[in-house]
Amino acid sequence: MPGGGGAKTACVTGGNGYIASALVKMLLHKGYAVKTTVRNPEDTQKNANLKELQALGPLEILRADLEEEGSFDEAVAGCDYAFLVAAPVNLTSDNPERDQIEPSVRGTLNVMRSCARAGTVRRVVLTSAASSVCMRPLEVEGHVLDEESWSDLDWVAAEKHPSWGYVVSKVLSEKEALRFAEEHGMSLVIACPVLTVGASPVPEVCASVAASLSMLSGDEAALGMLKGIEKTFGGVPVIDLDDLCRAEVFLAETEAASGRYICSSFTTTIVEIARFLVDKYPQYNADIRNDSGDDELLEKPRVKLSSAKLVKEGFEFRYKTLEEVYQDVAEYGKALGILPH
């Protein structure tokens, strides 16, 4: 799909996802021609938000599947940038190796091979997760982790954290993508976002949004996810969805960018979030709503994930406080049915 008038063209995989849909919208606003992939373009209900985004600019919706070799060839053909956002998530499988880890690595390399064949892609931006950085024994208070840190897969496998397969899949997908890019002379950057909060064009509940609103909604499972993050990350690192999309576009367009980038605006705690929500939304009776184990909650973060590398490249976060991050999340939660109107 040519971007007339010299417009750049970008491919975003998994376009009807929480992050990808917001990224598609941002790219269209910036004047890009966009090609995005979904597994079933005929699913009008699931792709309704993408159809609406077509009003913003040239957006082509194509079929592709991470499990099908070569199915991304058409989507990345002629593109300047490729944003690899689609990834399998299977947290409940009794065989994570088969259902989470292997499909993630295969899918990443499948799209990377399509990018190599296209010959036009200036840069690939892979969306990973901060769990590839910080899942490791952290004994020291005030620990600061940067992009040199990798999750300890032996420790992760031994601990059998509920999402251990997801963590392993992110580490191995990153490492295989880096290896492939080096072998084929491709320019690759990897974004490692933390808990991502904010309104997306997607009218479906994303786990991170449910977690961020769990003390207002009373969703125990979502609160459990938030507590799991604090326990394993040594705090609750947060980024606004808009800032994440801005960071990904920035990393695509910034020639000097290379390697991994932690995308974290600030680190807070469940206690701090609860205090903020009680003050901000008194009508919801915000509460941690779990008497067991609350004494383990942190008063202040033990660990910080540093985005100094991203900031040093020239990126500036716009949403640096809970007030700024939560400004549209409650309304989004109402629209999704997480919170009552």
mmCIF file of C-alpha atoms in Angstrom:
data_model
loop_
_atom_site.group_PDB
_atom_site.id
_atom_site.type_symbol
_atom_site.label_atom_id
_atom_site.label_comp_id
_atom_site.label_asym_id
_atom_site.label_seq_id
_atom_site.Cartn_x
_atom_site.Cartn_y
_atom_site.Cartn_z
ATOM 1 C CA MET A 1 0.000 0.000 0.000
ATOM 2 C CA PRO A 2 1.844 3.105 -1.112
ATOM 3 C CA GLY A 3 1.895 6.070 1.207
ATOM 4 C CA GLY A 4 1.055 8.817 -1.263
ATOM 5 C CA GLY A 5 2.895 12.099 -1.097
ATOM 6 C CA GLY A 6 5.931 10.552 0.498
ATOM 7 C CA ALA A 7 4.064 9.353 3.584
ATOM 8 C CA LYS A 8 5.796 6.600 5.501
ATOM 9 C CA THR A 9 4.143 3.218 5.773
ATOM 10 C CA ALA A 10 4.061 1.121 8.926
ATOM 11 C CA CYS A 11 2.847 -2.384 9.680
ATOM 12 C CA VAL A 12 1.352 -3.119 13.110
ATOM 13 C CA THR A 13 0.711 -6.778 13.895
ATOM 14 C CA GLY A 14 -2.287 -7.810 15.974
ATOM 15 C CA GLY A 15 -4.168 -4.596 15.245
ATOM 16 C CA ASN A 16 -7.254 -5.354 17.305
ATOM 17 C CA GLY A 17 -5.231 -5.724 20.509
ATOM 18 C CA TYR A 18 -5.098 -3.233 23.393
ATOM 19 C CA ILE A 19 -1.660 -1.738 22.587
ATOM 20 C CA ALA A 20 -1.678 -2.310 18.828
ATOM 21 C CA SER A 21 -4.997 -0.569 18.261
ATOM 22 C CA ALA A 22 -3.802 2.543 20.107
ATOM 23 C CA LEU A 23 -0.555 2.429 18.121
ATOM 24 C CA VAL A 24 -2.461 2.207 14.818
ATOM 25 C CA LYS A 25 -4.516 5.244 15.830
ATOM 26 C CA MET A 26 -1.398 7.245 16.745
ATOM 27 C CA LEU A 27 0.388 6.382 13.499
ATOM 28 C CA LEU A 28 -2.636 7.462 11.452
ATOM 29 C CA HIS A 29 -2.761 10.758 13.366
ATOM 30 C CA LYS A 30 0.929 11.238 12.534
ATOM 31 C CA GLY A 31 0.198 10.870 8.809
ATOM 32 C CA TYR A 32 1.414 7.310 8.301
ATOM 33 C CA ALA A 33 -0.187 4.873 5.915
ATOM 34 C CA VAL A 34 -0.804 1.789 8.061
ATOM 35 C CA LYS A 35 -1.193 -1.897 7.340
ATOM 36 C CA THR A 36 -2.338 -4.000 10.240
ATOM 37 C CA THR A 37 -2.901 -7.715 10.678
ATOM 38 C CA VAL A 38 -5.628 -9.705 12.386
ATOM 39 C CA ARG A 39 -6.278 -13.421 12.395
ATOM 40 C CA ASN A 40 -9.769 -13.071 10.944
ATOM 41 C CA PRO A 41 -10.603 -9.889 8.977
ATOM 42 C CA GLU A 42 -14.155 -11.221 8.490
ATOM 43 C CA ASP A 43 -14.896 -10.978 12.237
ATOM 44 C CA THR A 44 -16.749 -7.670 12.031
ATOM 45 C CA GLN A 45 -17.406 -7.441 15.764
ATOM 46 C CA LYS A 46 -13.774 -7.955 16.798
ATOM 47 C CA ASN A 47 -12.477 -5.600 14.096
ATOM 48 C CA ALA A 48 -15.115 -2.886 14.505
ATOM 49 C CA ASN A 49 -12.696 -0.499 16.199
ATOM 50 C CA LEU A 50 -10.225 -0.857 13.309
ATOM 51 C CA LYS A 51 -12.974 -0.131 10.792
ATOM 52 C CA GLU A 52 -13.696 3.071 12.702
ATOM 53 C CA LEU A 53 -10.003 4.008 12.626
ATOM 54 C CA GLN A 54 -10.046 3.825 8.817
ATOM 55 C CA ALA A 55 -11.815 7.201 8.917
ATOM 56 C CA LEU A 56 -8.552 8.725 10.220
ATOM 57 C CA GLY A 57 -6.373 7.792 7.244
ATOM 58 C CA PRO A 58 -5.142 5.011 4.958
ATOM 59 C CA LEU A 59 -5.504 1.808 6.995
ATOM 60 C CA GLU A 60 -5.462 -1.621 5.402
ATOM 61 C CA ILE A 61 -6.568 -4.646 7.434
ATOM 62 C CA LEU A 62 -4.944 -7.901 6.378
ATOM 63 C CA ARG A 63 -5.134 -11.494 7.497
ATOM 64 C CA ALA A 64 -2.038 -13.058 9.083
ATOM 65 C CA ASP A 65 -1.351 -15.727 11.676
ATOM 66 C CA LEU A 66 1.771 -16.050 13.819
ATOM 67 C CA GLU A 67 1.661 -19.818 13.286
ATOM 68 C CA GLU A 68 1.609 -19.567 9.469
ATOM 69 C CA GLU A 69 5.005 -19.124 7.846
ATOM 70 C CA GLY A 70 4.973 -16.295 5.312
ATOM 71 C CA SER A 71 1.505 -15.047 6.217
ATOM 72 C CA PHE A 72 2.946 -11.616 7.108
ATOM 73 C CA ASP A 73 4.710 -11.157 3.758
ATOM 74 C CA GLU A 74 1.930 -9.042 2.248
ATOM 75 C CA ALA A 75 1.510 -6.963 5.402
ATOM 76 C CA VAL A 76 5.147 -5.868 5.683
ATOM 77 C CA ALA A 77 5.796 -5.529 1.938
ATOM 78 C CA GLY A 78 6.691 -1.927 1.149
ATOM 79 C CA CYS A 79 6.681 -0.850 4.799
ATOM 80 C CA ASP A 80 9.265 1.492 6.313
ATOM 81 C CA TYR A 81 8.639 0.239 9.842
ATOM 82 C CA ALA A 82 7.223 -2.939 11.330
ATOM 83 C CA PHE A 83 5.779 -2.951 14.852
ATOM 84 C CA LEU A 84 5.590 -6.518 16.173
ATOM 85 C CA VAL A 85 2.880 -6.298 18.818
ATOM 86 C CA ALA A 86 0.910 -9.517 18.318
ATOM 87 C CA ALA A 87 1.984 -12.346 20.615
ATOM 88 C CA PRO A 88 0.293 -15.435 21.995
ATOM 89 C CA VAL A 89 -0.779 -15.240 25.636
ATOM 90 C CA ASN A 90 -1.747 -18.497 27.301
ATOM 91 C CA LEU A 91 -1.388 -18.212 31.071
ATOM 92 C CA THR A 92 -3.603 -21.159 32.019
ATOM 93 C CA SER A 93 -2.031 -23.956 29.980
ATOM 94 C CA ASP A 94 -0.741 -27.052 31.762
ATOM 95 C CA ASN A 95 1.978 -27.204 29.089
ATOM 96 C CA PRO A 96 3.468 -23.673 28.774
ATOM 97 C CA GLU A 97 6.364 -24.977 26.671
ATOM 98 C CA ARG A 98 3.970 -26.153 23.969
ATOM 99 C CA ASP A 99 1.241 -23.515 24.277
ATOM 100 C CA GLN A 100 3.120 -20.322 25.186
ATOM 101 C CA ILE A 101 6.900 -20.503 24.771
ATOM 102 C CA GLU A 102 7.300 -22.282 21.430
ATOM 103 C CA PRO A 103 4.463 -20.368 19.660
ATOM 104 C CA SER A 104 5.923 -17.041 20.869
ATOM 105 C CA VAL A 105 9.397 -17.739 19.509
ATOM 106 C CA ARG A 106 8.045 -19.216 16.259
ATOM 107 C CA GLY A 107 5.685 -16.304 15.743
ATOM 108 C CA THR A 108 8.360 -13.672 16.356
ATOM 109 C CA LEU A 109 10.749 -15.293 13.897
ATOM 110 C CA ASN A 110 7.952 -15.773 11.372
ATOM 111 C CA VAL A 111 7.329 -12.006 11.221
ATOM 112 C CA MET A 112 11.067 -11.233 11.314
ATOM 113 C CA ARG A 113 11.584 -13.458 8.262
ATOM 114 C CA SER A 114 8.795 -11.619 6.432
ATOM 115 C CA CYS A 115 10.504 -8.303 7.282
ATOM 116 C CA ALA A 116 13.823 -9.604 5.956
ATOM 117 C CA ARG A 117 12.178 -10.736 2.717
ATOM 118 C CA ALA A 118 10.406 -7.385 2.250
ATOM 119 C CA GLY A 119 13.702 -5.537 1.894
ATOM 120 C CA THR A 120 12.058 -2.156 2.641
ATOM 121 C CA VAL A 121 11.753 -2.297 6.426
ATOM 122 C CA ARG A 122 14.144 0.242 7.940
ATOM 123 C CA ARG A 123 13.478 -0.837 11.505
ATOM 124 C CA VAL A 124 11.588 -3.494 13.412
ATOM 125 C CA VAL A 125 10.124 -2.554 16.808
ATOM 126 C CA LEU A 126 9.348 -5.617 18.917
ATOM 127 C CA THR A 127 6.969 -5.168 21.853
ATOM 128 C CA SER A 128 8.133 -7.433 24.651
ATOM 129 C CA ALA A 129 7.473 -6.960 28.389
ATOM 130 C CA ALA A 130 9.357 -5.829 31.479
ATOM 131 C CA SER A 131 8.969 -9.361 32.847
ATOM 132 C CA SER A 132 11.909 -10.236 30.588
ATOM 133 C CA VAL A 133 14.036 -7.880 32.709
ATOM 134 C CA CYS A 134 13.199 -8.272 36.377
ATOM 135 C CA MET A 135 12.080 -11.815 37.206
ATOM 136 C CA ARG A 136 15.065 -12.744 39.345
ATOM 137 C CA PRO A 137 16.090 -12.817 43.009
ATOM 138 C CA LEU A 138 16.197 -9.204 44.213
ATOM 139 C CA GLU A 139 17.629 -9.064 47.697
ATOM 140 C CA VAL A 140 18.812 -5.457 47.884
ATOM 141 C CA GLU A 141 16.495 -2.546 48.755
ATOM 142 C CA GLY A 142 16.699 0.259 46.213
ATOM 143 C CA HIS A 143 17.732 -2.085 43.409
ATOM 144 C CA VAL A 144 17.777 -0.349 39.996
ATOM 145 C CA LEU A 145 17.449 -2.520 36.895
ATOM 146 C CA ASP A 146 18.298 -1.418 33.370
ATOM 147 C CA GLU A 147 18.393 -3.034 29.940
ATOM 148 C CA GLU A 148 21.467 -5.092 30.813
ATOM 149 C CA SER A 149 19.287 -7.126 33.171
ATOM 150 C CA TRP A 150 17.626 -10.330 32.020
ATOM 151 C CA SER A 151 15.171 -12.436 33.966
ATOM 152 C CA ASP A 152 16.808 -15.539 35.426
ATOM 153 C CA LEU A 153 15.092 -18.375 33.572
ATOM 154 C CA ASP A 154 16.478 -21.086 35.846
ATOM 155 C CA TRP A 155 15.071 -19.238 38.846
ATOM 156 C CA VAL A 156 11.763 -18.572 37.055
ATOM 157 C CA ALA A 157 11.385 -22.251 36.140
ATOM 158 C CA ALA A 158 12.298 -23.371 39.658
ATOM 159 C CA GLU A 159 9.907 -20.920 41.332
ATOM 160 C CA LYS A 160 7.101 -21.920 38.941
ATOM 161 C CA HIS A 161 5.519 -18.477 39.180
ATOM 162 C CA PRO A 162 1.963 -18.698 37.736
ATOM 163 C CA SER A 163 3.061 -16.861 34.575
ATOM 164 C CA TRP A 164 6.493 -18.488 34.283
ATOM 165 C CA GLY A 165 5.825 -19.666 30.726
ATOM 166 C CA TYR A 166 5.007 -16.108 29.662
ATOM 167 C CA VAL A 167 8.241 -14.800 31.180
ATOM 168 C CA VAL A 168 10.336 -17.481 29.457
ATOM 169 C CA SER A 169 8.546 -16.788 26.155
ATOM 170 C CA LYS A 170 9.425 -13.080 26.326
ATOM 171 C CA VAL A 171 13.105 -13.671 27.127
ATOM 172 C CA LEU A 172 13.567 -16.296 24.420
ATOM 173 C CA SER A 173 11.611 -14.305 21.815
ATOM 174 C CA GLU A 174 13.773 -11.242 22.466
ATOM 175 C CA LYS A 175 17.012 -13.191 22.273
ATOM 176 C CA GLU A 176 15.987 -14.993 19.085
ATOM 177 C CA ALA A 177 14.891 -11.710 17.500
ATOM 178 C CA LEU A 178 18.224 -10.091 18.402
ATOM 179 C CA ARG A 179 20.114 -13.064 16.989
ATOM 180 C CA PHE A 180 18.074 -13.033 13.761
ATOM 181 C CA ALA A 181 18.461 -9.260 13.310
ATOM 182 C CA GLU A 182 22.228 -9.490 13.731
ATOM 183 C CA GLU A 183 22.524 -12.390 11.293
ATOM 184 C CA HIS A 184 20.454 -10.570 8.660
ATOM 185 C CA GLY A 185 21.743 -7.038 9.172
ATOM 186 C CA MET A 186 18.343 -5.767 10.325
ATOM 187 C CA SER A 187 17.751 -2.779 12.581
ATOM 188 C CA LEU A 188 15.809 -3.938 15.646
ATOM 189 C CA VAL A 189 14.699 -2.213 18.822
ATOM 190 C CA ILE A 190 12.799 -3.894 21.630
ATOM 191 C CA ALA A 191 10.313 -2.090 23.868
ATOM 192 C CA CYS A 192 9.872 -3.627 27.338
ATOM 193 C CA PRO A 193 6.758 -1.970 28.795
ATOM 194 C CA VAL A 194 5.643 -2.256 32.410
ATOM 195 C CA LEU A 195 2.013 -2.228 33.641
ATOM 196 C CA THR A 196 0.285 -0.273 30.886
ATOM 197 C CA VAL A 197 -2.698 1.858 31.853
ATOM 198 C CA GLY A 198 -4.950 4.034 29.728
ATOM 199 C CA ALA A 199 -7.883 4.120 27.338
ATOM 200 C CA SER A 200 -7.543 2.209 24.067
ATOM 201 C CA PRO A 201 -9.806 2.143 20.993
ATOM 202 C CA VAL A 202 -10.426 -1.539 21.824
ATOM 203 C CA PRO A 203 -13.760 -2.047 23.618
ATOM 204 C CA GLU A 204 -12.530 -5.178 25.393
ATOM 205 C CA VAL A 205 -11.136 -5.564 28.896
ATOM 206 C CA CYS A 206 -7.334 -5.802 28.959
ATOM 207 C CA ALA A 207 -5.747 -7.487 31.988
ATOM 208 C CA SER A 208 -3.618 -4.461 32.840
ATOM 209 C CA VAL A 209 -6.614 -2.112 32.821
ATOM 210 C CA ALA A 210 -8.639 -4.532 34.967
ATOM 211 C CA ALA A 211 -5.715 -4.689 37.402
ATOM 212 C CA SER A 212 -5.359 -0.904 37.544
ATOM 213 C CA LEU A 213 -9.061 -0.541 38.418
ATOM 214 C CA SER A 214 -9.327 -3.602 40.675
ATOM 215 C CA MET A 215 -9.495 -1.623 43.920
ATOM 216 C CA LEU A 216 -12.469 0.298 42.524
ATOM 217 C CA SER A 217 -14.215 -2.662 40.905
ATOM 218 C CA GLY A 218 -13.634 -5.225 43.658
ATOM 219 C CA ASP A 219 -12.288 -7.732 41.114
ATOM 220 C CA GLU A 220 -10.250 -10.056 43.354
ATOM 221 C CA ALA A 221 -8.540 -11.870 40.460
ATOM 222 C CA ALA A 222 -7.403 -8.587 38.903
ATOM 223 C CA LEU A 223 -6.200 -7.338 42.300
ATOM 224 C CA GLY A 224 -4.319 -10.616 42.635
ATOM 225 C CA MET A 225 -2.508 -9.782 39.397
ATOM 226 C CA LEU A 226 -1.558 -6.362 40.767
ATOM 227 C CA LYS A 227 -0.273 -7.939 43.987
ATOM 228 C CA GLY A 228 1.685 -10.469 41.932
ATOM 229 C CA ILE A 229 3.340 -7.640 40.020
ATOM 230 C CA GLU A 230 4.313 -5.837 43.218
ATOM 231 C CA LYS A 231 5.689 -8.990 44.795
ATOM 232 C CA THR A 232 7.787 -10.085 41.815
ATOM 233 C CA PHE A 233 8.761 -6.642 40.488
ATOM 234 C CA GLY A 234 9.478 -5.108 43.908
ATOM 235 C CA GLY A 235 6.933 -2.373 43.195
ATOM 236 C CA VAL A 236 4.305 -1.453 40.613
ATOM 237 C CA PRO A 237 6.013 0.158 37.600
ATOM 238 C CA VAL A 238 3.528 2.049 35.415
ATOM 239 C CA ILE A 239 3.355 3.574 31.945
ATOM 240 C CA ASP A 240 0.447 5.311 30.263
ATOM 241 C CA LEU A 241 -0.696 3.681 27.011
ATOM 242 C CA ASP A 242 -0.262 6.950 25.118
ATOM 243 C CA ASP A 243 3.334 7.286 26.373
ATOM 244 C CA LEU A 244 4.057 3.683 25.361
ATOM 245 C CA CYS A 245 2.794 4.246 21.823
ATOM 246 C CA ARG A 246 4.754 7.507 21.607
ATOM 247 C CA ALA A 247 7.860 5.662 22.803
ATOM 248 C CA GLU A 248 7.455 2.936 20.172
ATOM 249 C CA VAL A 249 7.080 5.465 17.346
ATOM 250 C CA PHE A 250 10.026 7.421 18.761
ATOM 251 C CA LEU A 251 12.183 4.278 18.802
ATOM 252 C CA ALA A 252 11.216 3.515 15.218
ATOM 253 C CA GLU A 253 12.070 6.988 13.981
ATOM 254 C CA THR A 254 15.204 7.644 16.060
ATOM 255 C CA GLU A 255 18.087 6.429 13.945
ATOM 256 C CA ALA A 256 20.523 6.022 16.841
ATOM 257 C CA ALA A 257 18.175 3.751 18.809
ATOM 258 C CA SER A 258 19.224 0.122 19.169
ATOM 259 C CA GLY A 259 18.688 -2.833 21.465
ATOM 260 C CA ARG A 260 16.288 -3.015 24.399
ATOM 261 C CA TYR A 261 14.425 -0.140 26.066
ATOM 262 C CA ILE A 262 12.569 -0.325 29.364
ATOM 263 C CA CYS A 263 9.377 1.729 29.066
ATOM 264 C CA SER A 264 8.397 2.795 32.589
ATOM 265 C CA SER A 265 7.235 6.271 33.575
ATOM 266 C CA PHE A 266 7.411 5.746 37.349
ATOM 267 C CA THR A 267 7.214 3.060 40.043
ATOM 268 C CA THR A 268 4.557 3.112 42.737
ATOM 269 C CA THR A 269 3.000 0.631 45.183
ATOM 270 C CA ILE A 270 -0.460 -0.822 45.737
ATOM 271 C CA VAL A 271 -0.701 1.164 48.985
ATOM 272 C CA GLU A 272 0.036 4.428 47.140
ATOM 273 C CA ILE A 273 -2.471 3.573 44.405
ATOM 274 C CA ALA A 274 -5.123 2.747 47.026
ATOM 275 C CA ARG A 275 -4.569 6.061 48.830
ATOM 276 C CA PHE A 276 -4.816 7.939 45.528
ATOM 277 C CA LEU A 277 -7.999 6.136 44.471
ATOM 278 C CA VAL A 278 -9.720 6.661 47.843
ATOM 279 C CA ASP A 279 -9.112 10.393 47.489
ATOM 280 C CA LYS A 280 -9.861 10.622 43.750
ATOM 281 C CA TYR A 281 -12.928 8.378 43.569
ATOM 282 C CA PRO A 282 -14.630 8.358 46.990
ATOM 283 C CA GLN A 283 -17.860 7.078 45.416
ATOM 284 C CA TYR A 284 -16.255 3.672 44.780
ATOM 285 C CA ASN A 285 -15.096 2.957 48.344
ATOM 286 C CA ALA A 286 -11.668 1.948 47.024
ATOM 287 C CA ASP A 287 -10.228 -0.864 49.074
ATOM 288 C CA ILE A 288 -7.528 -3.508 48.844
ATOM 289 C CA ARG A 289 -10.317 -5.937 49.822
ATOM 290 C CA ASN A 290 -8.209 -8.817 51.021
ATOM 291 C CA ASP A 291 -7.256 -9.346 54.643
ATOM 292 C CA SER A 292 -4.796 -12.144 53.956
ATOM 293 C CA GLY A 293 -1.222 -11.156 53.184
ATOM 294 C CA ASP A 294 -1.775 -7.406 53.097
ATOM 295 C CA ASP A 295 1.009 -6.986 55.626
ATOM 296 C CA GLU A 296 3.319 -7.970 52.761
ATOM 297 C CA LEU A 297 2.331 -4.923 50.711
ATOM 298 C CA LEU A 298 5.119 -2.400 50.245
ATOM 299 C CA GLU A 299 5.085 1.103 51.664
ATOM 300 C CA LYS A 300 7.634 2.121 49.058
ATOM 301 C CA PRO A 301 9.117 0.355 45.999
ATOM 302 C CA ARG A 302 12.091 -1.914 46.623
ATOM 303 C CA VAL A 303 13.102 -2.007 42.953
ATOM 304 C CA LYS A 304 13.078 0.528 40.140
ATOM 305 C CA LEU A 305 13.079 -0.258 36.440
ATOM 306 C CA SER A 306 15.048 2.552 34.849
ATOM 307 C CA SER A 307 14.029 4.171 31.567
ATOM 308 C CA ALA A 308 17.181 6.311 31.586
ATOM 309 C CA LYS A 309 18.303 4.822 28.247
ATOM 310 C CA LEU A 310 15.042 5.881 26.574
ATOM 311 C CA VAL A 311 15.157 9.357 28.120
ATOM 312 C CA LYS A 312 18.809 9.754 27.111
ATOM 313 C CA GLU A 313 17.779 9.183 23.477
ATOM 314 C CA GLY A 314 15.558 12.264 23.824
ATOM 315 C CA PHE A 315 12.176 10.791 24.784
ATOM 316 C CA GLU A 316 10.053 12.605 27.356
ATOM 317 C CA PHE A 317 7.213 10.982 29.299
ATOM 318 C CA ARG A 318 4.006 13.033 29.434
ATOM 319 C CA TYR A 319 2.264 11.062 32.188
ATOM 320 C CA LYS A 320 4.453 11.068 35.282
ATOM 321 C CA THR A 321 1.984 10.835 38.175
ATOM 322 C CA LEU A 322 -0.955 8.654 39.190
ATOM 323 C CA GLU A 323 -3.229 11.668 38.642
ATOM 324 C CA GLU A 324 -2.087 11.981 35.017
ATOM 325 C CA VAL A 325 -2.145 8.242 34.283
ATOM 326 C CA TYR A 326 -5.602 7.715 35.760
ATOM 327 C CA GLN A 327 -7.229 10.763 34.161
ATOM 328 C CA ASP A 328 -9.185 8.755 31.564
ATOM 329 C CA VAL A 329 -9.031 5.222 32.981
ATOM 330 C CA ALA A 330 -12.163 5.410 35.134
ATOM 331 C CA GLU A 331 -14.269 6.575 32.178
ATOM 332 C CA TYR A 332 -12.747 3.814 30.051
ATOM 333 C CA GLY A 333 -13.569 1.345 32.834
ATOM 334 C CA LYS A 334 -17.198 2.511 32.792
ATOM 335 C CA ALA A 335 -17.357 2.098 29.012
ATOM 336 C CA LEU A 336 -15.985 -1.442 29.342
ATOM 337 C CA GLY A 337 -18.400 -2.332 32.133
ATOM 338 C CA ILE A 338 -15.629 -2.790 34.726
ATOM 339 C CA LEU A 339 -17.020 0.093 36.791
ATOM 340 C CA PRO A 340 -20.636 1.144 37.303
ATOM 341 C CA HIS A 341 -21.814 4.381 35.712
#
